Amino acid sequence: DVAERRLYTTVRFGASKTVRLRDDNGNISERSDEQICRLFLETAQNNTRIASLVREIHTSNSRVHAKMYEVQFRIIGICKNVERLHVNAFGCKGHLLDALKAVLSNVEGLTILELSCKPERLGMQPAKKSDLLFISDVMALLPNWPRITAIYGSLGNEHDYYDRPTNVPSALGACP
């Protein structure tokens, strides 16, 4: 029980590493980070006790693969006791940002959020507003996180500035 708790307290996905697994017969198989992520999602869906042990999640997606983001966001949504969340959503855009905001709104025990959501730039094309996450988007989520103590973020794009009103009053009183 203690070993299991230690194993699942902190999970990391999307490190672009291949994991070698040895089965009971000594055979070695290799799994990609995407396969490991999908296996963990399946495990968490089928075993709520394991999902409840997760307290910290680190996600990244160096290949900017939409399906990988979807799986990672589903994992965040299933693990209800997450306190620390580190999301590197480089290149995440449009409907995926909406999915990220939706899953973040349901993480109630969050104490620390580290969020990086910069759009993937192709040449000199400016990013679209729909492909950016704004500070007002994060501020709007604050009332959902009564235990939040720190938010670290790198949002938007330093080359494209879009002015969007920040609705701070709705977030007042959300932090202790």
CSV table of C-alpha atoms in Angstrom, one decimal:
chain,number,residue,atom,x,y,z
A,1,ASP,CA,0.0,0.0,0.0
A,2,VAL,CA,2.8,2.4,0.9
A,3,ALA,CA,4.8,1.5,-2.2
A,4,GLU,CA,1.7,2.0,-4.4
A,5,ARG,CA,1.0,5.4,-2.9
A,6,ARG,CA,4.5,6.5,-3.5
A,7,LEU,CA,4.5,5.2,-7.0
A,8,TYR,CA,1.3,7.1,-8.0
A,9,THR,CA,1.7,10.3,-6.0
A,10,THR,CA,3.5,12.1,-8.8
A,11,VAL,CA,3.0,11.1,-12.5
A,12,ARG,CA,4.7,12.6,-15.6
A,13,PHE,CA,3.5,12.3,-19.2
A,14,GLY,CA,4.9,13.3,-22.5
A,15,ALA,CA,8.6,13.3,-21.9
A,16,SER,CA,9.3,11.8,-25.4
A,17,LYS,CA,11.0,8.9,-23.8
A,18,THR,CA,10.7,5.2,-24.6
A,19,VAL,CA,10.2,2.9,-21.6
A,20,ARG,CA,11.4,-0.6,-21.5
A,21,LEU,CA,9.2,-3.1,-19.6
A,22,ARG,CA,10.2,-6.6,-18.6
A,23,ASP,CA,7.3,-9.1,-18.2
A,24,ASP,CA,7.2,-12.1,-15.8
A,25,ASN,CA,9.0,-14.2,-18.4
A,26,GLY,CA,11.9,-11.8,-18.8
A,27,ASN,CA,10.8,-10.6,-22.2
A,28,ILE,CA,11.5,-6.9,-22.8
A,29,SER,CA,9.0,-4.7,-24.7
A,30,GLU,CA,9.3,-1.0,-25.5
A,31,ARG,CA,6.5,1.5,-25.0
A,32,SER,CA,6.4,5.1,-26.2
A,33,ASP,CA,5.3,8.0,-24.0
A,34,GLU,CA,1.9,8.0,-25.8
A,35,GLN,CA,1.4,4.4,-25.1
A,36,ILE,CA,2.3,4.8,-21.4
A,37,CYS,CA,-0.1,7.8,-21.2
A,38,ARG,CA,-2.9,5.7,-22.7
A,39,LEU,CA,-2.1,2.8,-20.3
A,40,PHE,CA,-2.3,5.1,-17.3
A,41,LEU,CA,-5.6,6.6,-18.5
A,42,GLU,CA,-7.0,3.1,-18.8
A,43,THR,CA,-5.7,2.1,-15.4
A,44,ALA,CA,-7.1,5.3,-13.8
A,45,GLN,CA,-10.5,4.8,-15.4
A,46,ASN,CA,-10.7,1.2,-14.2
A,47,ASN,CA,-9.2,1.7,-10.8
A,48,THR,CA,-10.5,4.8,-9.0
A,49,ARG,CA,-8.3,4.0,-6.0
A,50,ILE,CA,-5.2,4.5,-8.1
A,51,ALA,CA,-6.6,7.7,-9.6
A,52,SER,CA,-7.3,9.0,-6.1
A,53,LEU,CA,-3.6,8.5,-5.1
A,54,VAL,CA,-2.3,11.0,-7.7
A,55,ARG,CA,-1.5,14.4,-6.1
A,56,GLU,CA,0.8,15.9,-8.7
A,57,ILE,CA,0.7,15.7,-12.5
A,58,HIS,CA,3.3,16.9,-15.0
A,59,THR,CA,2.3,17.0,-18.6
A,60,SER,CA,4.1,18.0,-21.8
A,61,ASN,CA,3.7,17.2,-25.4
A,62,SER,CA,6.8,18.0,-27.4
A,63,ARG,CA,5.3,16.7,-30.7
A,64,VAL,CA,2.2,18.9,-30.3
A,65,HIS,CA,0.0,15.9,-30.9
A,66,ALA,CA,-3.7,16.7,-30.4
A,67,LYS,CA,-4.7,13.1,-29.3
A,68,MET,CA,-2.0,13.2,-26.7
A,69,TYR,CA,-3.4,16.4,-25.2
A,70,GLU,CA,-6.8,14.9,-25.1
A,71,VAL,CA,-5.6,11.8,-23.2
A,72,GLN,CA,-3.6,14.0,-20.8
A,73,PHE,CA,-6.6,16.3,-20.1
A,74,ARG,CA,-8.8,13.2,-19.5
A,75,ILE,CA,-6.2,11.9,-16.9
A,76,ILE,CA,-6.3,15.3,-15.1
A,77,GLY,CA,-10.1,15.1,-15.0
A,78,ILE,CA,-10.1,11.6,-13.6
A,79,CYS,CA,-7.5,12.2,-10.9
A,80,LYS,CA,-9.8,14.1,-8.5
A,81,ASN,CA,-7.2,14.7,-5.7
A,82,VAL,CA,-4.6,16.6,-7.7
A,83,GLU,CA,-3.0,19.3,-5.7
A,84,ARG,CA,-0.1,20.3,-8.0
A,85,LEU,CA,-0.5,20.6,-11.7
A,86,HIS,CA,2.2,21.4,-14.2
A,87,VAL,CA,0.8,21.7,-17.8
A,88,ASN,CA,3.1,22.4,-20.7
A,89,ALA,CA,0.6,22.9,-23.5
A,90,PHE,CA,2.9,24.3,-26.1
A,91,GLY,CA,1.0,24.5,-29.4
A,92,CYS,CA,-2.3,23.6,-27.8
A,93,LYS,CA,-5.0,25.6,-29.6
A,94,GLY,CA,-8.7,26.2,-30.3
A,95,HIS,CA,-10.9,23.4,-29.0
A,96,LEU,CA,-8.1,21.9,-27.0
A,97,LEU,CA,-7.7,25.1,-25.0
A,98,ASP,CA,-11.4,24.9,-24.3
A,99,ALA,CA,-11.0,21.3,-23.1
A,100,LEU,CA,-8.1,22.4,-20.9
A,101,LYS,CA,-10.1,25.2,-19.3
A,102,ALA,CA,-13.0,22.8,-18.8
A,103,VAL,CA,-10.8,20.2,-17.0
A,104,LEU,CA,-9.0,22.9,-14.9
A,105,SER,CA,-12.4,24.2,-13.7
A,106,ASN,CA,-13.1,20.8,-12.1
A,107,VAL,CA,-9.8,20.4,-10.2
A,108,GLU,CA,-11.0,21.6,-6.9
A,109,GLY,CA,-8.1,20.7,-4.6
A,110,LEU,CA,-5.5,22.5,-6.6
A,111,THR,CA,-2.9,24.4,-4.6
A,112,ILE,CA,-0.3,25.0,-7.2
A,113,LEU,CA,-0.7,25.5,-11.0
A,114,GLU,CA,2.1,25.9,-13.4
A,115,LEU,CA,0.8,26.5,-16.9
A,116,SER,CA,2.6,27.2,-20.1
A,117,CYS,CA,0.3,27.7,-23.1
A,118,LYS,CA,2.2,29.3,-26.0
A,119,PRO,CA,0.9,28.8,-29.5
A,120,GLU,CA,3.1,27.1,-32.1
A,121,ARG,CA,4.2,29.7,-34.6
A,122,LEU,CA,4.7,28.8,-38.2
A,123,GLY,CA,7.0,31.3,-39.7
A,124,MET,CA,5.9,34.9,-39.2
A,125,GLN,CA,2.2,34.1,-39.0
A,126,PRO,CA,0.5,35.8,-36.0
A,127,ALA,CA,-1.3,33.6,-33.6
A,128,LYS,CA,-5.1,33.6,-33.7
A,129,LYS,CA,-7.0,34.8,-30.6
A,130,SER,CA,-8.7,31.4,-30.4
A,131,ASP,CA,-5.3,29.8,-30.1
A,132,LEU,CA,-4.3,31.8,-27.0
A,133,LEU,CA,-5.0,31.4,-23.4
A,134,PHE,CA,-5.4,34.7,-21.6
A,135,ILE,CA,-4.8,35.8,-18.0
A,136,SER,CA,-8.6,36.5,-17.8
A,137,ASP,CA,-9.3,32.8,-18.6
A,138,VAL,CA,-7.1,31.7,-15.7
A,139,MET,CA,-8.5,34.4,-13.4
A,140,ALA,CA,-12.1,33.3,-14.1
A,141,LEU,CA,-11.1,29.8,-12.8
A,142,LEU,CA,-9.8,31.1,-9.4
A,143,PRO,CA,-13.2,30.6,-7.6
A,144,ASN,CA,-13.0,26.9,-8.4
A,145,TRP,CA,-9.7,26.6,-6.5
A,146,PRO,CA,-10.3,27.7,-2.9
A,147,ARG,CA,-6.9,26.2,-1.8
A,148,ILE,CA,-4.7,27.7,-4.5
A,149,THR,CA,-1.5,29.3,-3.2
A,150,ALA,CA,0.5,29.8,-6.3
A,151,ILE,CA,0.0,30.2,-10.0
A,152,TYR,CA,2.9,30.3,-12.4
A,153,GLY,CA,2.2,30.9,-16.1
A,154,SER,CA,3.5,31.6,-19.5
A,155,LEU,CA,0.6,32.5,-21.6
A,156,GLY,CA,0.0,33.8,-25.1
A,157,ASN,CA,2.8,34.9,-27.3
A,158,GLU,CA,5.4,37.6,-26.9
A,159,HIS,CA,5.1,38.6,-30.6
A,160,ASP,CA,1.3,38.9,-30.7
A,161,TYR,CA,-0.4,41.0,-28.2
A,162,TYR,CA,-4.2,40.9,-28.0
A,163,ASP,CA,-5.9,43.1,-25.5
A,164,ARG,CA,-8.7,41.3,-23.7
A,165,PRO,CA,-10.5,42.6,-20.7
A,166,THR,CA,-9.5,40.9,-17.4
A,167,ASN,CA,-12.5,40.3,-15.2
A,168,VAL,CA,-10.6,40.3,-11.9
A,169,PRO,CA,-13.5,41.1,-9.5
A,170,SER,CA,-15.1,37.7,-10.0
A,171,ALA,CA,-11.9,36.2,-8.6
A,172,LEU,CA,-11.6,38.3,-5.6
A,173,GLY,CA,-11.9,36.4,-2.3
A,174,ALA,CA,-11.0,33.1,-4.1
A,175,CYS,CA,-7.6,32.9,-2.5
A,176,PRO,CA,-7.0,32.5,1.3
